[in-house]
């Protein structure tokens, strides 16, 4: 159920999700057929209701009503609801395209914020009714779009809109950051072909640096100064074997910066994270997804319509699985469940590239990745028979990366 989503461990203090609480004396909920109550969150969803069903909902304790059809709809229950002294509001949400208007989204969420629960959200078939509910929940818990849709599908019963690709796409668009972010993809020319990513919450905002490289620290610090952003976290997708992380030197130059890595990596860092956690910076956040297989401690990070996949998924490839607790079986499962489950237009940004690619998309890799499009058994056989050479820098890099690149 959506209530099981983890609260953040990095950033603002933990919050739980509820609509405005109901009064203690509220009677037990008992709703008629056609109305579905999500009692944990104080929300009731319904399609068109007969007059008798409307009265039954009011008798069950509904304390506010949001109608997202047109007010002129033949089944609009305004008169009966207002006669019961229950607040009734109309915010039309007639098509998926309506969610492209930020004003409409804000009006829906402001209404949900302001009213007492249980809140009835009603449309014609209870399909669109789930949209304000999941958008409000996602905003309150800072869920990324993919996690919000997964939460909607995991509800009991699932929200109806998840069967509609157009409505899922509308939810994804509505949850993308509105303010312009700063994004830079930087390449290591010192030999590791590593991509480092700087993401900031606009000019002067908080920033994160993903997979910094020791030899490029001066470049990264200069860029941070030039752009005038405040670096909050150095984030590593995993404990690298082909280069030394720049996190340690960056922390020496900017003591307020905190290093982040997976708890399952076994490496030391200021903050260790796990699947379902969130890394907040300004109004943006990275959603943490565990994608083990290249190593036991690999993570991918989702930010808006971008996913930073480390070595789990490369453009038309993937990382090796023959050292550091690697597992071809685990990698295949992780990529398919945690990356290929993201919206098709999600942009894939890997930790490395050796063929001149900068990025891909989930749709491209699901269709064109020569390794991960194979059946799992074939993939495992392939990965077990690569016979790759021992990583040249692992004996030097790994001990340093286990202490976040801190050097005496």
mmCIF file of C-alpha atoms in Angstrom:
data_model
loop_
_atom_site.group_PDB
_atom_site.id
_atom_site.type_symbol
_atom_site.label_atom_id
_atom_site.label_comp_id
_atom_site.label_asym_id
_atom_site.label_seq_id
_atom_site.Cartn_x
_atom_site.Cartn_y
_atom_site.Cartn_z
ATOM 1 C CA UNK A 1 0.000 0.000 0.000
ATOM 2 C CA UNK A 2 1.146 3.583 -0.606
ATOM 3 C CA UNK A 3 1.456 4.234 3.091
ATOM 4 C CA UNK A 4 4.437 1.878 3.143
ATOM 5 C CA UNK A 5 6.595 4.228 1.064
ATOM 6 C CA UNK A 6 9.626 5.246 3.099
ATOM 7 C CA UNK A 7 9.998 8.716 4.497
ATOM 8 C CA UNK A 8 13.143 10.603 3.454
ATOM 9 C CA UNK A 9 16.344 10.015 5.344
ATOM 10 C CA UNK A 10 18.197 12.879 3.671
ATOM 11 C CA UNK A 11 16.733 16.375 3.751
ATOM 12 C CA UNK A 12 13.567 17.568 5.502
ATOM 13 C CA UNK A 13 12.320 15.702 8.537
ATOM 14 C CA UNK A 14 10.026 12.757 7.934
ATOM 15 C CA UNK A 15 6.388 13.366 7.103
ATOM 16 C CA UNK A 16 3.398 11.113 6.902
ATOM 17 C CA UNK A 17 0.527 11.558 4.483
ATOM 18 C CA UNK A 18 -3.060 12.305 5.393
ATOM 19 C CA UNK A 19 -5.729 14.686 4.225
ATOM 20 C CA UNK A 20 -6.849 17.139 6.928
ATOM 21 C CA UNK A 21 -7.829 14.834 9.826
ATOM 22 C CA UNK A 22 -11.441 14.032 10.480
ATOM 23 C CA UNK A 23 -13.092 14.942 13.746
ATOM 24 C CA UNK A 24 -12.739 12.336 16.516
ATOM 25 C CA UNK A 25 -16.489 11.803 16.729
ATOM 26 C CA UNK A 26 -16.788 10.842 13.044
ATOM 27 C CA UNK A 27 -18.830 7.669 12.589
ATOM 28 C CA UNK A 28 -17.319 4.536 11.071
ATOM 29 C CA UNK A 29 -17.200 4.585 7.278
ATOM 30 C CA UNK A 30 -19.669 2.424 5.386
ATOM 31 C CA UNK A 31 -19.973 3.439 1.764
ATOM 32 C CA UNK A 32 -22.367 2.210 -0.921
ATOM 33 C CA UNK A 33 -21.406 0.305 -4.031
ATOM 34 C CA UNK A 34 -19.831 2.717 -6.507
ATOM 35 C CA UNK A 35 -17.803 4.538 -3.846
ATOM 36 C CA UNK A 36 -14.360 3.302 -2.818
ATOM 37 C CA UNK A 37 -12.901 4.468 0.489
ATOM 38 C CA UNK A 38 -9.156 4.695 1.084
ATOM 39 C CA UNK A 39 -9.587 5.058 4.829
ATOM 40 C CA UNK A 40 -5.871 5.308 5.564
ATOM 41 C CA UNK A 41 -5.736 8.614 3.679
ATOM 42 C CA UNK A 42 -9.269 9.884 4.300
ATOM 43 C CA UNK A 43 -10.256 9.817 0.618
ATOM 44 C CA UNK A 44 -13.310 8.378 -1.132
ATOM 45 C CA UNK A 45 -13.462 8.012 -4.920
ATOM 46 C CA UNK A 46 -16.642 7.612 -6.938
ATOM 47 C CA UNK A 47 -18.163 7.805 -10.383
ATOM 48 C CA UNK A 48 -21.737 8.873 -11.073
ATOM 49 C CA UNK A 49 -23.961 8.185 -8.063
ATOM 50 C CA UNK A 50 -27.700 7.874 -7.701
ATOM 51 C CA UNK A 51 -29.435 10.219 -5.240
ATOM 52 C CA UNK A 52 -29.667 7.317 -2.820
ATOM 53 C CA UNK A 53 -25.945 6.592 -3.121
ATOM 54 C CA UNK A 54 -25.131 10.270 -2.528
ATOM 55 C CA UNK A 55 -27.178 10.201 0.661
ATOM 56 C CA UNK A 56 -25.463 6.990 1.737
ATOM 57 C CA UNK A 57 -22.050 8.616 1.285
ATOM 58 C CA UNK A 58 -23.120 11.616 3.332
ATOM 59 C CA UNK A 59 -24.518 9.317 6.006
ATOM 60 C CA UNK A 60 -21.209 7.419 6.068
ATOM 61 C CA UNK A 61 -19.450 10.610 7.094
ATOM 62 C CA UNK A 62 -18.114 12.403 3.989
ATOM 63 C CA UNK A 63 -17.174 15.907 5.167
ATOM 64 C CA UNK A 64 -16.157 17.552 1.868
ATOM 65 C CA UNK A 65 -16.852 16.950 -1.822
ATOM 66 C CA UNK A 66 -14.718 17.677 -4.889
ATOM 67 C CA UNK A 67 -16.495 17.318 -8.216
ATOM 68 C CA UNK A 68 -14.233 17.183 -11.277
ATOM 69 C CA UNK A 69 -16.894 16.972 -13.974
ATOM 70 C CA UNK A 70 -18.525 20.127 -15.292
ATOM 71 C CA UNK A 71 -20.960 21.726 -12.857
ATOM 72 C CA UNK A 72 -23.668 21.348 -15.513
ATOM 73 C CA UNK A 73 -23.276 17.558 -15.664
ATOM 74 C CA UNK A 74 -26.632 15.813 -15.283
ATOM 75 C CA UNK A 75 -25.424 13.753 -12.322
ATOM 76 C CA UNK A 76 -23.867 16.660 -10.410
ATOM 77 C CA UNK A 77 -24.953 16.208 -6.759
ATOM 78 C CA UNK A 78 -24.301 19.782 -5.619
ATOM 79 C CA UNK A 79 -27.812 20.438 -4.326
ATOM 80 C CA UNK A 80 -27.989 17.308 -2.168
ATOM 81 C CA UNK A 81 -24.472 17.746 -0.794
ATOM 82 C CA UNK A 82 -24.906 21.396 0.083
ATOM 83 C CA UNK A 83 -28.281 20.629 1.646
ATOM 84 C CA UNK A 84 -26.350 18.422 4.074
ATOM 85 C CA UNK A 85 -24.061 21.389 4.904
ATOM 86 C CA UNK A 86 -21.071 19.617 3.356
ATOM 87 C CA UNK A 87 -18.690 21.858 1.354
ATOM 88 C CA UNK A 88 -19.018 21.183 -2.382
ATOM 89 C CA UNK A 89 -16.525 22.463 -4.940
ATOM 90 C CA UNK A 90 -16.151 22.023 -8.682
ATOM 91 C CA UNK A 91 -12.693 21.971 -10.297
ATOM 92 C CA UNK A 92 -13.209 20.560 -13.808
ATOM 93 C CA UNK A 93 -10.657 17.937 -14.843
ATOM 94 C CA UNK A 94 -12.252 16.610 -17.988
ATOM 95 C CA UNK A 95 -9.255 15.353 -19.972
ATOM 96 C CA UNK A 96 -5.662 14.307 -19.476
ATOM 97 C CA UNK A 97 -4.606 17.511 -21.220
ATOM 98 C CA UNK A 98 -6.041 19.548 -18.342
ATOM 99 C CA UNK A 99 -3.149 18.460 -16.137
ATOM 100 C CA UNK A 100 -0.772 20.280 -18.483
ATOM 101 C CA UNK A 101 -2.100 23.509 -16.981
ATOM 102 C CA UNK A 102 -0.250 24.240 -13.720
ATOM 103 C CA UNK A 103 -3.150 26.408 -12.561
ATOM 104 C CA UNK A 104 -5.519 23.441 -12.759
ATOM 105 C CA UNK A 105 -3.100 21.205 -10.857
ATOM 106 C CA UNK A 106 -2.586 23.872 -8.200
ATOM 107 C CA UNK A 107 -6.338 24.415 -7.820
ATOM 108 C CA UNK A 108 -6.913 20.698 -7.310
ATOM 109 C CA UNK A 109 -4.122 20.335 -4.774
ATOM 110 C CA UNK A 110 -5.080 23.517 -2.930
ATOM 111 C CA UNK A 111 -8.589 22.178 -2.566
ATOM 112 C CA UNK A 112 -7.395 18.844 -1.185
ATOM 113 C CA UNK A 113 -5.123 20.728 1.221
ATOM 114 C CA UNK A 114 -7.904 22.912 2.539
ATOM 115 C CA UNK A 115 -10.833 20.594 3.125
ATOM 116 C CA UNK A 116 -11.633 18.192 5.968
ATOM 117 C CA UNK A 117 -11.665 14.452 5.467
ATOM 118 C CA UNK A 118 -13.164 12.141 4.480
ATOM 119 C CA UNK A 119 -12.975 13.892 1.106
ATOM 120 C CA UNK A 120 -15.117 12.605 -1.745
ATOM 121 C CA UNK A 121 -13.567 13.040 -5.201
ATOM 122 C CA UNK A 122 -16.107 12.321 -7.937
ATOM 123 C CA UNK A 123 -16.065 12.076 -11.715
ATOM 124 C CA UNK A 124 -18.131 9.902 -14.085
ATOM 125 C CA UNK A 125 -16.401 6.525 -13.663
ATOM 126 C CA UNK A 126 -14.008 7.089 -10.714
ATOM 127 C CA UNK A 127 -11.084 6.960 -13.163
ATOM 128 C CA UNK A 128 -10.109 10.632 -13.228
ATOM 129 C CA UNK A 129 -11.043 10.923 -9.559
ATOM 130 C CA UNK A 130 -7.781 9.209 -8.615
ATOM 131 C CA UNK A 131 -5.698 11.955 -10.221
ATOM 132 C CA UNK A 132 -6.047 14.682 -7.569
ATOM 133 C CA UNK A 133 -5.572 12.031 -4.898
ATOM 134 C CA UNK A 134 -2.290 10.657 -6.237
ATOM 135 C CA UNK A 135 -0.946 14.088 -7.202
ATOM 136 C CA UNK A 136 -1.564 15.378 -3.693
ATOM 137 C CA UNK A 137 0.000 12.286 -2.155
ATOM 138 C CA UNK A 138 3.036 12.572 -4.442
ATOM 139 C CA UNK A 139 3.535 16.241 -3.608
ATOM 140 C CA UNK A 140 3.174 15.620 0.121
ATOM 141 C CA UNK A 141 5.608 12.692 0.178
ATOM 142 C CA UNK A 142 7.815 13.957 -2.657
ATOM 143 C CA UNK A 143 7.314 10.860 -4.745
ATOM 144 C CA UNK A 144 8.718 10.865 -8.243
ATOM 145 C CA UNK A 145 6.239 10.300 -11.061
ATOM 146 C CA UNK A 146 7.137 6.640 -11.525
ATOM 147 C CA UNK A 147 6.849 5.932 -7.807
ATOM 148 C CA UNK A 148 3.542 7.799 -7.652
ATOM 149 C CA UNK A 149 2.113 5.638 -10.425
ATOM 150 C CA UNK A 150 3.506 2.514 -8.759
ATOM 151 C CA UNK A 151 1.851 3.611 -5.512
ATOM 152 C CA UNK A 152 -1.452 4.110 -7.328
ATOM 153 C CA UNK A 153 -1.192 0.619 -8.820
ATOM 154 C CA UNK A 154 -0.377 -0.871 -5.402
ATOM 155 C CA UNK A 155 -3.441 0.527 -3.674
ATOM 156 C CA UNK A 156 -6.277 -1.756 -2.660
ATOM 157 C CA UNK A 157 -8.030 -1.526 -5.021
ATOM 158 C CA UNK A 158 -5.652 0.058 -7.552
ATOM 159 C CA UNK A 159 -6.574 3.522 -8.757
ATOM 160 C CA UNK A 160 -8.363 3.141 -12.059
ATOM 161 C CA UNK A 161 -6.308 5.679 -13.990
ATOM 162 C CA UNK A 162 -3.237 3.393 -13.995
ATOM 163 C CA UNK A 163 -4.807 1.433 -16.870
ATOM 164 C CA UNK A 164 -4.891 4.580 -19.000
ATOM 165 C CA UNK A 165 -1.527 5.482 -20.600
ATOM 166 C CA UNK A 166 -2.717 9.002 -21.366
ATOM 167 C CA UNK A 167 -3.569 9.663 -17.730
ATOM 168 C CA UNK A 168 -0.298 8.125 -16.504
ATOM 169 C CA UNK A 169 1.574 10.398 -18.912
ATOM 170 C CA UNK A 170 -0.390 13.374 -17.589
ATOM 171 C CA UNK A 171 0.546 12.509 -13.999
ATOM 172 C CA UNK A 172 4.184 12.221 -15.036
ATOM 173 C CA UNK A 173 4.101 15.638 -16.696
ATOM 174 C CA UNK A 174 2.292 17.249 -13.756
ATOM 175 C CA UNK A 175 4.939 16.041 -11.289
ATOM 176 C CA UNK A 176 7.972 17.246 -13.224
ATOM 177 C CA UNK A 177 9.867 20.183 -11.711
ATOM 178 C CA UNK A 178 8.449 23.497 -12.848
ATOM 179 C CA UNK A 179 11.376 25.754 -12.101
ATOM 180 C CA UNK A 180 14.306 25.549 -14.510
ATOM 181 C CA UNK A 181 17.027 23.341 -13.116
ATOM 182 C CA UNK A 182 20.702 23.550 -13.932
ATOM 183 C CA UNK A 183 22.091 20.366 -15.447
ATOM 184 C CA UNK A 184 25.592 19.603 -16.656
ATOM 185 C CA UNK A 185 27.033 16.335 -17.939
ATOM 186 C CA UNK A 186 30.810 16.248 -17.518
ATOM 187 C CA UNK A 187 33.265 13.692 -18.911
ATOM 188 C CA UNK A 188 36.471 12.317 -17.408
ATOM 189 C CA UNK A 189 39.260 12.615 -19.967
ATOM 190 C CA UNK A 190 41.848 11.108 -17.594
ATOM 191 C CA UNK A 191 41.101 7.546 -18.640
ATOM 192 C CA UNK A 192 37.978 6.208 -16.890
ATOM 193 C CA UNK A 193 35.409 7.619 -19.368
ATOM 194 C CA UNK A 194 33.231 8.464 -16.370
ATOM 195 C CA UNK A 195 30.314 10.846 -16.586
ATOM 196 C CA UNK A 196 29.850 13.220 -13.651
ATOM 197 C CA UNK A 197 26.531 15.030 -13.328
ATOM 198 C CA UNK A 198 25.807 18.376 -11.683
ATOM 199 C CA UNK A 199 22.147 19.115 -10.947
ATOM 200 C CA UNK A 200 21.074 22.321 -9.196
ATOM 201 C CA UNK A 201 17.773 23.847 -8.206
ATOM 202 C CA UNK A 202 18.243 26.869 -10.439
ATOM 203 C CA UNK A 203 20.770 29.709 -10.162
ATOM 204 C CA UNK A 204 22.036 30.084 -6.606
ATOM 205 C CA UNK A 205 20.196 26.917 -5.552
ATOM 206 C CA UNK A 206 21.248 23.744 -3.805
ATOM 207 C CA UNK A 207 23.016 21.161 -5.951
ATOM 208 C CA UNK A 208 24.176 17.560 -6.069
ATOM 209 C CA UNK A 209 27.180 16.122 -7.869
ATOM 210 C CA UNK A 210 26.828 12.509 -9.009
ATOM 211 C CA UNK A 211 29.954 10.348 -9.422
ATOM 212 C CA UNK A 212 32.755 12.927 -9.136
ATOM 213 C CA UNK A 213 36.225 11.806 -10.281
ATOM 214 C CA UNK A 214 39.405 12.621 -8.352
ATOM 215 C CA UNK A 215 41.310 13.981 -11.365
ATOM 216 C CA UNK A 216 38.436 16.327 -12.267
ATOM 217 C CA UNK A 217 37.804 17.913 -8.869
ATOM 218 C CA UNK A 218 39.334 21.259 -9.865
ATOM 219 C CA UNK A 219 37.080 21.375 -12.927
ATOM 220 C CA UNK A 220 34.011 20.543 -10.854
ATOM 221 C CA UNK A 221 34.764 23.102 -8.143
ATOM 222 C CA UNK A 222 35.379 25.796 -10.756
ATOM 223 C CA UNK A 223 32.038 25.055 -12.416
ATOM 224 C CA UNK A 224 30.211 25.162 -9.078
ATOM 225 C CA UNK A 225 31.751 28.580 -8.371
ATOM 226 C CA UNK A 226 30.999 29.878 -11.863
ATOM 227 C CA UNK A 227 27.364 28.860 -11.695
ATOM 228 C CA UNK A 228 26.969 30.193 -8.162
ATOM 229 C CA UNK A 229 25.255 27.080 -6.854
ATOM 230 C CA UNK A 230 25.501 25.580 -3.378
ATOM 231 C CA UNK A 231 26.784 22.018 -3.467
ATOM 232 C CA UNK A 232 24.966 19.999 -0.823
ATOM 233 C CA UNK A 233 25.809 16.369 -1.646
ATOM 234 C CA UNK A 234 28.416 14.336 -3.492
ATOM 235 C CA UNK A 235 26.548 11.193 -4.487
ATOM 236 C CA UNK A 236 28.163 7.977 -5.707
ATOM 237 C CA UNK A 237 26.141 5.415 -7.635
ATOM 238 C CA UNK A 238 28.417 2.669 -6.284
ATOM 239 C CA UNK A 239 31.903 1.938 -4.997
ATOM 240 C CA UNK A 240 33.861 2.336 -8.219
ATOM 241 C CA UNK A 241 36.752 0.126 -9.314
ATOM 242 C CA UNK A 242 38.063 2.134 -12.278
ATOM 243 C CA UNK A 243 38.653 5.522 -10.664
ATOM 244 C CA UNK A 244 38.906 7.196 -7.275
ATOM 245 C CA UNK A 245 35.877 9.245 -6.289
ATOM 246 C CA UNK A 246 36.394 12.974 -5.968
ATOM 247 C CA UNK A 247 34.089 13.172 -2.936
ATOM 248 C CA UNK A 248 36.939 13.337 -0.400
ATOM 249 C CA UNK A 249 38.774 16.239 -2.050
ATOM 250 C CA UNK A 250 35.543 18.125 -2.643
ATOM 251 C CA UNK A 251 34.630 17.763 1.026
ATOM 252 C CA UNK A 252 38.069 19.086 1.966
ATOM 253 C CA UNK A 253 37.441 22.186 -0.170
ATOM 254 C CA UNK A 254 33.779 22.547 0.829
ATOM 255 C CA UNK A 255 33.378 21.155 4.372
ATOM 256 C CA UNK A 256 29.607 21.618 4.364
ATOM 257 C CA UNK A 257 29.208 19.052 1.576
ATOM 258 C CA UNK A 258 28.039 15.585 2.616
ATOM 259 C CA UNK A 259 28.995 12.381 0.832
ATOM 260 C CA UNK A 260 26.326 9.797 -0.020
ATOM 261 C CA UNK A 261 26.560 6.133 -1.002
ATOM 262 C CA UNK A 262 24.503 2.936 -0.628
ATOM 263 C CA UNK A 263 24.480 1.341 2.799
ATOM 264 C CA UNK A 264 24.822 -1.995 0.998
ATOM 265 C CA UNK A 265 28.121 -0.897 -0.596
ATOM 266 C CA UNK A 266 30.037 -1.353 2.640
ATOM 267 C CA UNK A 267 31.701 2.014 2.075
ATOM 268 C CA UNK A 268 31.907 4.850 4.580
ATOM 269 C CA UNK A 269 30.103 8.114 3.852
ATOM 270 C CA UNK A 270 28.391 10.932 5.715
ATOM 271 C CA UNK A 271 25.028 9.543 4.642
ATOM 272 C CA UNK A 272 24.164 6.023 3.549
ATOM 273 C CA UNK A 273 20.925 5.405 1.698
ATOM 274 C CA UNK A 274 18.790 2.499 0.560
ATOM 275 C CA UNK A 275 15.995 1.778 -1.878
ATOM 276 C CA UNK A 276 13.044 4.136 -1.450
ATOM 277 C CA UNK A 277 15.019 6.904 0.251
ATOM 278 C CA UNK A 278 15.180 10.431 -1.078
ATOM 279 C CA UNK A 279 17.966 12.978 -1.373
ATOM 280 C CA UNK A 280 16.532 16.483 -1.121
ATOM 281 C CA UNK A 281 18.239 19.574 -2.501
ATOM 282 C CA UNK A 282 16.217 22.770 -2.737
ATOM 283 C CA UNK A 283 12.864 21.954 -4.311
ATOM 284 C CA UNK A 284 14.341 18.987 -6.175
ATOM 285 C CA UNK A 285 15.162 15.476 -5.055
ATOM 286 C CA UNK A 286 16.795 12.268 -6.164
ATOM 287 C CA UNK A 287 14.693 9.173 -5.660
ATOM 288 C CA UNK A 288 16.894 6.240 -4.662
ATOM 289 C CA UNK A 289 16.384 2.927 -6.472
ATOM 290 C CA UNK A 290 18.472 -0.128 -5.633
ATOM 291 C CA UNK A 291 19.919 -1.641 -8.809
ATOM 292 C CA UNK A 292 22.472 -4.216 -7.606
ATOM 293 C CA UNK A 293 24.242 -6.618 -9.911
ATOM 294 C CA UNK A 294 27.299 -4.780 -11.220
ATOM 295 C CA UNK A 295 28.194 -4.604 -7.528
ATOM 296 C CA UNK A 296 26.098 -5.478 -4.509
ATOM 297 C CA UNK A 297 25.761 -1.798 -3.630
ATOM 298 C CA UNK A 298 24.697 -0.149 -6.881
ATOM 299 C CA UNK A 299 22.034 2.556 -6.896
ATOM 300 C CA UNK A 300 20.198 4.464 -9.589
ATOM 301 C CA UNK A 301 18.771 7.926 -8.973
ATOM 302 C CA UNK A 302 15.591 9.322 -10.526
ATOM 303 C CA UNK A 303 15.162 13.090 -10.854
ATOM 304 C CA UNK A 304 12.136 14.226 -12.830
ATOM 305 C CA UNK A 305 12.343 12.610 -16.258
ATOM 306 C CA UNK A 306 15.997 11.598 -15.812
ATOM 307 C CA UNK A 307 17.520 8.452 -14.347
ATOM 308 C CA UNK A 308 21.196 8.185 -13.427
ATOM 309 C CA UNK A 309 21.971 4.506 -13.743
ATOM 310 C CA UNK A 310 25.620 4.199 -12.733
ATOM 311 C CA UNK A 311 27.066 1.013 -14.231
ATOM 312 C CA UNK A 312 23.810 -0.927 -13.950
ATOM 313 C CA UNK A 313 22.587 0.259 -17.353
ATOM 314 C CA UNK A 314 24.835 1.756 -20.006
ATOM 315 C CA UNK A 315 23.865 2.965 -23.447
ATOM 316 C CA UNK A 316 23.411 -0.340 -25.337
ATOM 317 C CA UNK A 317 25.168 -2.240 -22.567
ATOM 318 C CA UNK A 318 25.582 -2.814 -18.847
ATOM 319 C CA UNK A 319 28.311 -3.126 -16.271
ATOM 320 C CA UNK A 320 30.235 -6.339 -15.694
ATOM 321 C CA UNK A 321 29.036 -8.642 -12.925
ATOM 322 C CA UNK A 322 32.113 -10.705 -12.032
ATOM 323 C CA UNK A 323 33.485 -8.865 -8.965
ATOM 324 C CA UNK A 324 32.461 -6.878 -5.841
ATOM 325 C CA UNK A 325 29.482 -9.098 -5.114
ATOM 326 C CA UNK A 326 28.197 -8.818 -8.652
ATOM 327 C CA UNK A 327 25.379 -10.985 -9.954
ATOM 328 C CA UNK A 328 24.028 -11.232 -13.482
ATOM 329 C CA UNK A 329 20.734 -12.522 -12.136
ATOM 330 C CA UNK A 330 20.396 -9.579 -9.734
ATOM 331 C CA UNK A 331 21.386 -7.056 -12.398
ATOM 332 C CA UNK A 332 18.830 -8.355 -14.889
ATOM 333 C CA UNK A 333 16.075 -8.259 -12.274
ATOM 334 C CA UNK A 334 17.042 -4.798 -11.048
ATOM 335 C CA UNK A 335 17.214 -3.176 -14.470
ATOM 336 C CA UNK A 336 13.915 -4.646 -15.583
ATOM 337 C CA UNK A 337 12.061 -3.842 -12.356
ATOM 338 C CA UNK A 338 13.606 -0.501 -11.399
ATOM 339 C CA UNK A 339 14.687 1.144 -14.657
ATOM 340 C CA UNK A 340 12.683 -0.414 -17.478
ATOM 341 C CA UNK A 341 9.554 0.198 -15.383
ATOM 342 C CA UNK A 342 10.069 3.975 -15.646
ATOM 343 C CA UNK A 343 8.163 5.966 -18.296
ATOM 344 C CA UNK A 344 9.505 5.268 -21.780
ATOM 345 C CA UNK A 345 10.615 8.868 -22.316
ATOM 346 C CA UNK A 346 12.788 8.883 -19.180
ATOM 347 C CA UNK A 347 16.301 9.930 -20.206
ATOM 348 C CA UNK A 348 18.999 7.440 -19.204
ATOM 349 C CA UNK A 349 22.292 8.956 -18.054
ATOM 350 C CA UNK A 350 24.967 6.264 -17.419
ATOM 351 C CA UNK A 351 28.145 6.487 -15.362
ATOM 352 C CA UNK A 352 30.346 5.624 -18.345
ATOM 353 C CA UNK A 353 30.401 5.532 -22.098
ATOM 354 C CA UNK A 354 33.133 4.240 -24.390
ATOM 355 C CA UNK A 355 31.501 4.764 -27.796
ATOM 356 C CA UNK A 356 30.634 8.459 -27.908
ATOM 357 C CA UNK A 357 27.087 8.254 -26.551
ATOM 358 C CA UNK A 358 25.842 10.799 -24.035
ATOM 359 C CA UNK A 359 22.433 9.436 -23.085
ATOM 360 C CA UNK A 360 19.583 7.188 -24.130
ATOM 361 C CA UNK A 361 15.969 6.633 -23.103
ATOM 362 C CA UNK A 362 14.188 3.843 -21.312
ATOM 363 C CA UNK A 363 12.263 3.070 -24.501
ATOM 364 C CA UNK A 364 15.475 2.808 -26.545
ATOM 365 C CA UNK A 365 17.194 0.500 -24.091
ATOM 366 C CA UNK A 366 14.134 -1.725 -23.716
ATOM 367 C CA UNK A 367 14.158 -2.132 -27.486
ATOM 368 C CA UNK A 368 17.807 -1.923 -28.485
ATOM 369 C CA UNK A 369 20.059 -2.945 -25.591
ATOM 370 C CA UNK A 370 21.801 -6.042 -26.986
ATOM 371 C CA UNK A 371 22.296 -7.608 -23.561
ATOM 372 C CA UNK A 372 19.249 -6.729 -21.515
ATOM 373 C CA UNK A 373 16.706 -7.488 -24.243
ATOM 374 C CA UNK A 374 17.710 -11.154 -24.074
ATOM 375 C CA UNK A 375 15.806 -13.673 -21.955
ATOM 376 C CA UNK A 376 17.298 -13.778 -18.472
ATOM 377 C CA UNK A 377 18.902 -17.200 -18.876
ATOM 378 C CA UNK A 378 20.709 -16.067 -22.037
ATOM 379 C CA UNK A 379 21.797 -12.846 -20.342
ATOM 380 C CA UNK A 380 23.274 -14.747 -17.392
ATOM 381 C CA UNK A 381 25.155 -17.108 -19.703
ATOM 382 C CA UNK A 382 26.511 -14.157 -21.678
ATOM 383 C CA UNK A 383 27.696 -12.301 -18.581
ATOM 384 C CA UNK A 384 29.333 -15.415 -17.137
ATOM 385 C CA UNK A 385 31.398 -15.898 -20.282
ATOM 386 C CA UNK A 386 32.759 -12.406 -20.961
ATOM 387 C CA UNK A 387 36.218 -13.239 -19.531
ATOM 388 C CA UNK A 388 37.077 -9.594 -18.976
ATOM 389 C CA UNK A 389 40.535 -8.602 -17.705
ATOM 390 C CA UNK A 390 41.089 -7.689 -14.070
ATOM 391 C CA UNK A 391 40.300 -3.952 -13.613
ATOM 392 C CA UNK A 392 43.577 -2.036 -13.844
ATOM 393 C CA UNK A 393 42.867 0.446 -11.052
ATOM 394 C CA UNK A 394 40.810 -1.654 -8.669
ATOM 395 C CA UNK A 395 43.612 -2.336 -6.173
ATOM 396 C CA UNK A 396 44.271 1.393 -5.872
ATOM 397 C CA UNK A 397 40.766 2.773 -6.286
ATOM 398 C CA UNK A 398 38.681 0.395 -4.225
ATOM 399 C CA UNK A 399 40.372 0.939 -0.824
ATOM 400 C CA UNK A 400 40.087 4.710 -1.260
ATOM 401 C CA UNK A 401 36.501 4.547 -2.424
ATOM 402 C CA UNK A 402 35.581 2.478 0.617
ATOM 403 C CA UNK A 403 36.438 5.585 2.662
ATOM 404 C CA UNK A 404 34.756 7.949 0.197
ATOM 405 C CA UNK A 405 38.006 8.993 -1.424
ATOM 406 C CA UNK A 406 39.405 10.547 1.749
ATOM 407 C CA UNK A 407 43.198 10.548 1.532
ATOM 408 C CA UNK A 408 45.768 11.230 4.239
#
